[in-house]
């Protein structure tokens, strides 16, 4: 990915696409440096890595009175933990770079100076590791029937590593609509005999979920999301991301 001017950063917070209400998204990650300097350190300080953390900070234009608007979503999420997925200045198409985590919505602020567009600011702090992966389903493709997504060659999962997955259900329509997402793996890109590795809880409303495997080794190298949809004239918009961490 070449040097780029930020014009199309996508931010998905639980079940809300904040892209149209944000003009600044910052993602930071750090590992505590714990000093282990001793008499054998040859007069230089020594450090080991401690506990890691990540933070997402955003700001933009305030809107309210709909579950997909920033004010309604922020109040609902404040103090709660849910998935956050950030694009790297892309359309969040399948294969685009994604950074995602399970995070605590720790603060929300609104209001500003007279005559200015009503602003909002907010912060989410990681409750799971920050994962660098790829989008596995685009946010703008409506799904009305059971199906499978495009395969991604994300590689095998080593022992004590995990496959992480985020799912953001952004729009729901129909009578008694329901979508159950899952993560499948395969030995190759044909997915002739896929194995289900993760299954999300059935979603009937705008919402978000994150899942991860148990930490056992998985030799399959190809991965995809799949979904089962039911209801009368159901339609869903959703975004999903996968990554090993």
GROMACS .gro file of C-alpha atoms in nm:
model
  245
    1UNK     CA    1   0.000   0.000   0.000
    2UNK     CA    2   0.169   0.329  -0.109
    3UNK     CA    3   0.190   0.657   0.083
    4UNK     CA    4  -0.159   0.797   0.096
    5UNK     CA    5  -0.369   1.094   0.197
    6UNK     CA    6  -0.645   1.000   0.441
    7UNK     CA    7  -0.973   1.039   0.257
    8UNK     CA    8  -1.163   0.714   0.314
    9UNK     CA    9  -1.096   0.568   0.658
   10UNK     CA   10  -1.384   0.340   0.757
   11UNK     CA   11  -1.481   0.293   1.121
   12UNK     CA   12  -1.732   0.031   1.235
   13UNK     CA   13  -1.834   0.049   1.601
   14UNK     CA   14  -2.042  -0.254   1.708
   15UNK     CA   15  -2.342  -0.220   1.470
   16UNK     CA   16  -2.282   0.133   1.341
   17UNK     CA   17  -2.081   0.262   1.047
   18UNK     CA   18  -1.928   0.588   1.173
   19UNK     CA   19  -1.770   0.673   0.837
   20UNK     CA   20  -2.028   0.939   0.746
   21UNK     CA   21  -2.009   1.100   1.091
   22UNK     CA   22  -1.634   1.102   1.152
   23UNK     CA   23  -1.351   1.319   1.024
   24UNK     CA   24  -1.077   1.194   1.254
   25UNK     CA   25  -1.002   0.836   1.359
   26UNK     CA   26  -0.683   0.754   1.549
   27UNK     CA   27  -0.569   0.403   1.638
   28UNK     CA   28  -0.283   0.346   1.880
   29UNK     CA   29  -0.123   0.035   2.027
   30UNK     CA   30   0.150  -0.009   2.285
   31UNK     CA   31   0.324  -0.263   2.506
   32UNK     CA   32   0.439  -0.163   2.853
   33UNK     CA   33   0.819  -0.147   2.887
   34UNK     CA   34   0.921  -0.314   3.215
   35UNK     CA   35   1.275  -0.241   3.326
   36UNK     CA   36   1.502  -0.538   3.409
   37UNK     CA   37   1.832  -0.353   3.440
   38UNK     CA   38   2.086  -0.533   3.661
   39UNK     CA   39   2.459  -0.548   3.737
   40UNK     CA   40   2.511  -0.760   3.430
   41UNK     CA   41   2.350  -0.505   3.196
   42UNK     CA   42   2.688  -0.343   3.111
   43UNK     CA   43   2.569   0.006   3.211
   44UNK     CA   44   2.271  -0.001   2.972
   45UNK     CA   45   1.908  -0.024   3.072
   46UNK     CA   46   1.726  -0.344   2.977
   47UNK     CA   47   1.353  -0.388   2.924
   48UNK     CA   48   1.103  -0.665   2.860
   49UNK     CA   49   0.755  -0.630   2.720
   50UNK     CA   50   0.468  -0.615   2.966
   51UNK     CA   51   0.095  -0.581   2.912
   52UNK     CA   52  -0.028  -0.461   2.572
   53UNK     CA   53  -0.316  -0.225   2.502
   54UNK     CA   54  -0.483  -0.040   2.218
   55UNK     CA   55  -0.707   0.266   2.191
   56UNK     CA   56  -0.939   0.403   1.924
   57UNK     CA   57  -1.017   0.776   1.936
   58UNK     CA   58  -1.265   0.938   1.701
   59UNK     CA   59  -1.443   1.265   1.637
   60UNK     CA   60  -1.683   1.410   1.384
   61UNK     CA   61  -2.033   1.548   1.331
   62UNK     CA   62  -2.316   1.473   1.575
   63UNK     CA   63  -2.649   1.320   1.466
   64UNK     CA   64  -2.926   1.149   1.665
   65UNK     CA   65  -3.269   0.979   1.676
   66UNK     CA   66  -3.182   0.660   1.488
   67UNK     CA   67  -2.999   0.344   1.603
   68UNK     CA   68  -2.750   0.396   1.320
   69UNK     CA   69  -2.663   0.754   1.429
   70UNK     CA   70  -2.360   0.836   1.638
   71UNK     CA   71  -2.547   0.974   1.941
   72UNK     CA   72  -2.785   0.681   1.981
   73UNK     CA   73  -2.504   0.431   1.930
   74UNK     CA   74  -2.264   0.609   2.166
   75UNK     CA   75  -2.515   0.622   2.451
   76UNK     CA   76  -2.604   0.257   2.400
   77UNK     CA   77  -2.239   0.149   2.389
   78UNK     CA   78  -2.101   0.368   2.671
   79UNK     CA   79  -1.953   0.144   2.938
   80UNK     CA   80  -2.005  -0.163   2.722
   81UNK     CA   81  -1.767  -0.385   2.527
   82UNK     CA   82  -1.805  -0.461   2.157
   83UNK     CA   83  -1.621  -0.496   1.827
   84UNK     CA   84  -1.446  -0.206   1.653
   85UNK     CA   85  -1.300  -0.245   1.303
   86UNK     CA   86  -1.096   0.023   1.127
   87UNK     CA   87  -0.992   0.032   0.761
   88UNK     CA   88  -0.658   0.161   0.640
   89UNK     CA   89  -0.800   0.432   0.413
   90UNK     CA   90  -0.997   0.190   0.194
   91UNK     CA   91  -1.349   0.093   0.096
   92UNK     CA   92  -1.337  -0.206   0.334
   93UNK     CA   93  -1.364  -0.440   0.036
   94UNK     CA   94  -1.276  -0.808   0.073
   95UNK     CA   95  -0.900  -0.833   0.119
   96UNK     CA   96  -0.851  -0.472   0.231
   97UNK     CA   97  -0.638  -0.418   0.539
   98UNK     CA   98  -0.833  -0.416   0.867
   99UNK     CA   99  -0.743  -0.342   1.227
  100UNK     CA  100  -0.996  -0.468   1.479
  101UNK     CA  101  -1.046  -0.546   1.846
  102UNK     CA  102  -1.303  -0.596   2.120
  103UNK     CA  103  -1.310  -0.264   2.302
  104UNK     CA  104  -1.471  -0.081   2.594
  105UNK     CA  105  -1.651   0.240   2.496
  106UNK     CA  106  -1.493   0.448   2.772
  107UNK     CA  107  -1.605   0.805   2.701
  108UNK     CA  108  -1.830   1.017   2.481
  109UNK     CA  109  -1.845   1.395   2.454
  110UNK     CA  110  -2.075   1.619   2.249
  111UNK     CA  111  -2.135   1.990   2.203
  112UNK     CA  112  -1.908   2.282   2.117
  113UNK     CA  113  -1.892   2.651   2.028
  114UNK     CA  114  -2.187   2.852   1.898
  115UNK     CA  115  -2.211   2.862   1.523
  116UNK     CA  116  -2.010   2.543   1.469
  117UNK     CA  117  -2.137   2.211   1.334
  118UNK     CA  118  -2.235   2.007   1.641
  119UNK     CA  119  -1.938   1.779   1.718
  120UNK     CA  120  -1.878   1.453   1.901
  121UNK     CA  121  -1.567   1.285   2.036
  122UNK     CA  122  -1.523   0.940   2.185
  123UNK     CA  123  -1.271   0.678   2.290
  124UNK     CA  124  -1.270   0.299   2.303
  125UNK     CA  125  -1.005   0.101   2.493
  126UNK     CA  126  -0.910  -0.253   2.402
  127UNK     CA  127  -1.050  -0.550   2.593
  128UNK     CA  128  -0.889  -0.799   2.352
  129UNK     CA  129  -0.567  -0.781   2.150
  130UNK     CA  130  -0.558  -0.549   1.851
  131UNK     CA  131  -0.554  -0.766   1.539
  132UNK     CA  132  -0.415  -0.675   1.196
  133UNK     CA  133  -0.609  -0.869   0.936
  134UNK     CA  134  -0.832  -0.829   0.632
  135UNK     CA  135  -1.195  -0.749   0.564
  136UNK     CA  136  -1.383  -1.066   0.473
  137UNK     CA  137  -1.716  -0.908   0.379
  138UNK     CA  138  -1.784  -0.558   0.243
  139UNK     CA  139  -2.029  -0.326   0.422
  140UNK     CA  140  -2.221  -0.219   0.113
  141UNK     CA  141  -2.332  -0.556  -0.026
  142UNK     CA  142  -2.685  -0.651   0.081
  143UNK     CA  143  -2.746  -1.019   0.156
  144UNK     CA  144  -3.096  -1.163   0.132
  145UNK     CA  145  -3.022  -1.536   0.133
  146UNK     CA  146  -2.785  -1.791   0.284
  147UNK     CA  147  -2.439  -1.780   0.126
  148UNK     CA  148  -2.061  -1.777   0.153
  149UNK     CA  149  -1.799  -1.508   0.113
  150UNK     CA  150  -1.475  -1.488  -0.082
  151UNK     CA  151  -1.183  -1.697   0.046
  152UNK     CA  152  -0.874  -1.529   0.191
  153UNK     CA  153  -0.530  -1.687   0.214
  154UNK     CA  154  -0.456  -1.576   0.571
  155UNK     CA  155  -0.228  -1.868   0.654
  156UNK     CA  156  -0.220  -2.138   0.919
  157UNK     CA  157  -0.277  -2.065   1.288
  158UNK     CA  158   0.021  -2.165   1.501
  159UNK     CA  159  -0.011  -2.320   1.846
  160UNK     CA  160  -0.111  -2.057   2.106
  161UNK     CA  161  -0.221  -1.821   1.830
  162UNK     CA  162  -0.585  -1.758   1.743
  163UNK     CA  163  -0.804  -1.670   1.448
  164UNK     CA  164  -1.000  -1.358   1.543
  165UNK     CA  165  -1.322  -1.249   1.373
  166UNK     CA  166  -1.542  -0.941   1.395
  167UNK     CA  167  -1.898  -0.909   1.262
  168UNK     CA  168  -2.087  -0.578   1.236
  169UNK     CA  169  -2.456  -0.606   1.142
  170UNK     CA  170  -2.522  -0.256   1.007
  171UNK     CA  171  -2.875  -0.278   0.864
  172UNK     CA  172  -3.167  -0.518   0.908
  173UNK     CA  173  -3.491  -0.534   0.707
  174UNK     CA  174  -3.777  -0.778   0.657
  175UNK     CA  175  -4.019  -0.973   0.874
  176UNK     CA  176  -3.856  -1.178   1.153
  177UNK     CA  177  -3.515  -1.154   0.981
  178UNK     CA  178  -3.222  -1.347   1.129
  179UNK     CA  179  -2.860  -1.393   1.025
  180UNK     CA  180  -2.611  -1.637   1.173
  181UNK     CA  181  -2.254  -1.578   1.064
  182UNK     CA  182  -1.970  -1.828   1.084
  183UNK     CA  183  -1.601  -1.857   0.999
  184UNK     CA  184  -1.486  -2.146   0.780
  185UNK     CA  185  -1.138  -2.273   0.693
  186UNK     CA  186  -1.007  -2.496   0.414
  187UNK     CA  187  -0.686  -2.656   0.295
  188UNK     CA  188  -0.715  -2.466  -0.035
  189UNK     CA  189  -0.918  -2.205  -0.217
  190UNK     CA  190  -1.180  -2.453  -0.341
  191UNK     CA  191  -1.341  -2.495   0.004
  192UNK     CA  192  -1.445  -2.842  -0.109
  193UNK     CA  193  -1.473  -2.963   0.252
  194UNK     CA  194  -1.473  -2.651   0.472
  195UNK     CA  195  -1.448  -2.672   0.850
  196UNK     CA  196  -1.652  -2.437   1.066
  197UNK     CA  197  -1.417  -2.279   1.320
  198UNK     CA  198  -1.639  -2.010   1.475
  199UNK     CA  199  -2.015  -1.947   1.484
  200UNK     CA  200  -2.166  -1.614   1.583
  201UNK     CA  201  -2.490  -1.584   1.777
  202UNK     CA  202  -2.792  -1.529   1.552
  203UNK     CA  203  -2.851  -1.155   1.498
  204UNK     CA  204  -3.193  -0.999   1.443
  205UNK     CA  205  -3.106  -0.633   1.500
  206UNK     CA  206  -2.824  -0.388   1.433
  207UNK     CA  207  -2.541  -0.525   1.649
  208UNK     CA  208  -2.183  -0.652   1.660
  209UNK     CA  209  -1.985  -0.953   1.780
  210UNK     CA  210  -1.626  -1.075   1.807
  211UNK     CA  211  -1.502  -1.433   1.836
  212UNK     CA  212  -1.168  -1.614   1.849
  213UNK     CA  213  -1.047  -1.973   1.832
  214UNK     CA  214  -0.918  -2.161   2.134
  215UNK     CA  215  -0.542  -2.131   2.076
  216UNK     CA  216  -0.489  -2.475   1.922
  217UNK     CA  217  -0.296  -2.507   1.597
  218UNK     CA  218  -0.494  -2.504   1.271
  219UNK     CA  219  -0.314  -2.613   0.954
  220UNK     CA  220  -0.577  -2.484   0.709
  221UNK     CA  221  -0.456  -2.169   0.531
  222UNK     CA  222  -0.771  -2.046   0.353
  223UNK     CA  223  -1.050  -1.867   0.541
  224UNK     CA  224  -1.389  -1.713   0.468
  225UNK     CA  225  -1.710  -1.595   0.632
  226UNK     CA  226  -2.042  -1.763   0.560
  227UNK     CA  227  -2.395  -1.690   0.674
  228UNK     CA  228  -2.739  -1.843   0.717
  229UNK     CA  229  -3.034  -1.607   0.665
  230UNK     CA  230  -3.399  -1.670   0.748
  231UNK     CA  231  -3.722  -1.472   0.765
  232UNK     CA  232  -3.966  -1.315   0.520
  233UNK     CA  233  -3.797  -1.088   0.261
  234UNK     CA  234  -3.490  -1.046   0.487
  235UNK     CA  235  -3.205  -0.813   0.393
  236UNK     CA  236  -2.882  -0.744   0.581
  237UNK     CA  237  -2.583  -0.514   0.540
  238UNK     CA  238  -2.283  -0.631   0.738
  239UNK     CA  239  -1.906  -0.601   0.756
  240UNK     CA  240  -1.669  -0.870   0.876
  241UNK     CA  241  -1.295  -0.897   0.934
  242UNK     CA  242  -1.059  -1.188   0.998
  243UNK     CA  243  -0.703  -1.197   1.131
  244UNK     CA  244  -0.453  -1.411   1.321
  245UNK     CA  245  -0.315  -1.280   1.647
   0.00000   0.00000   0.00000
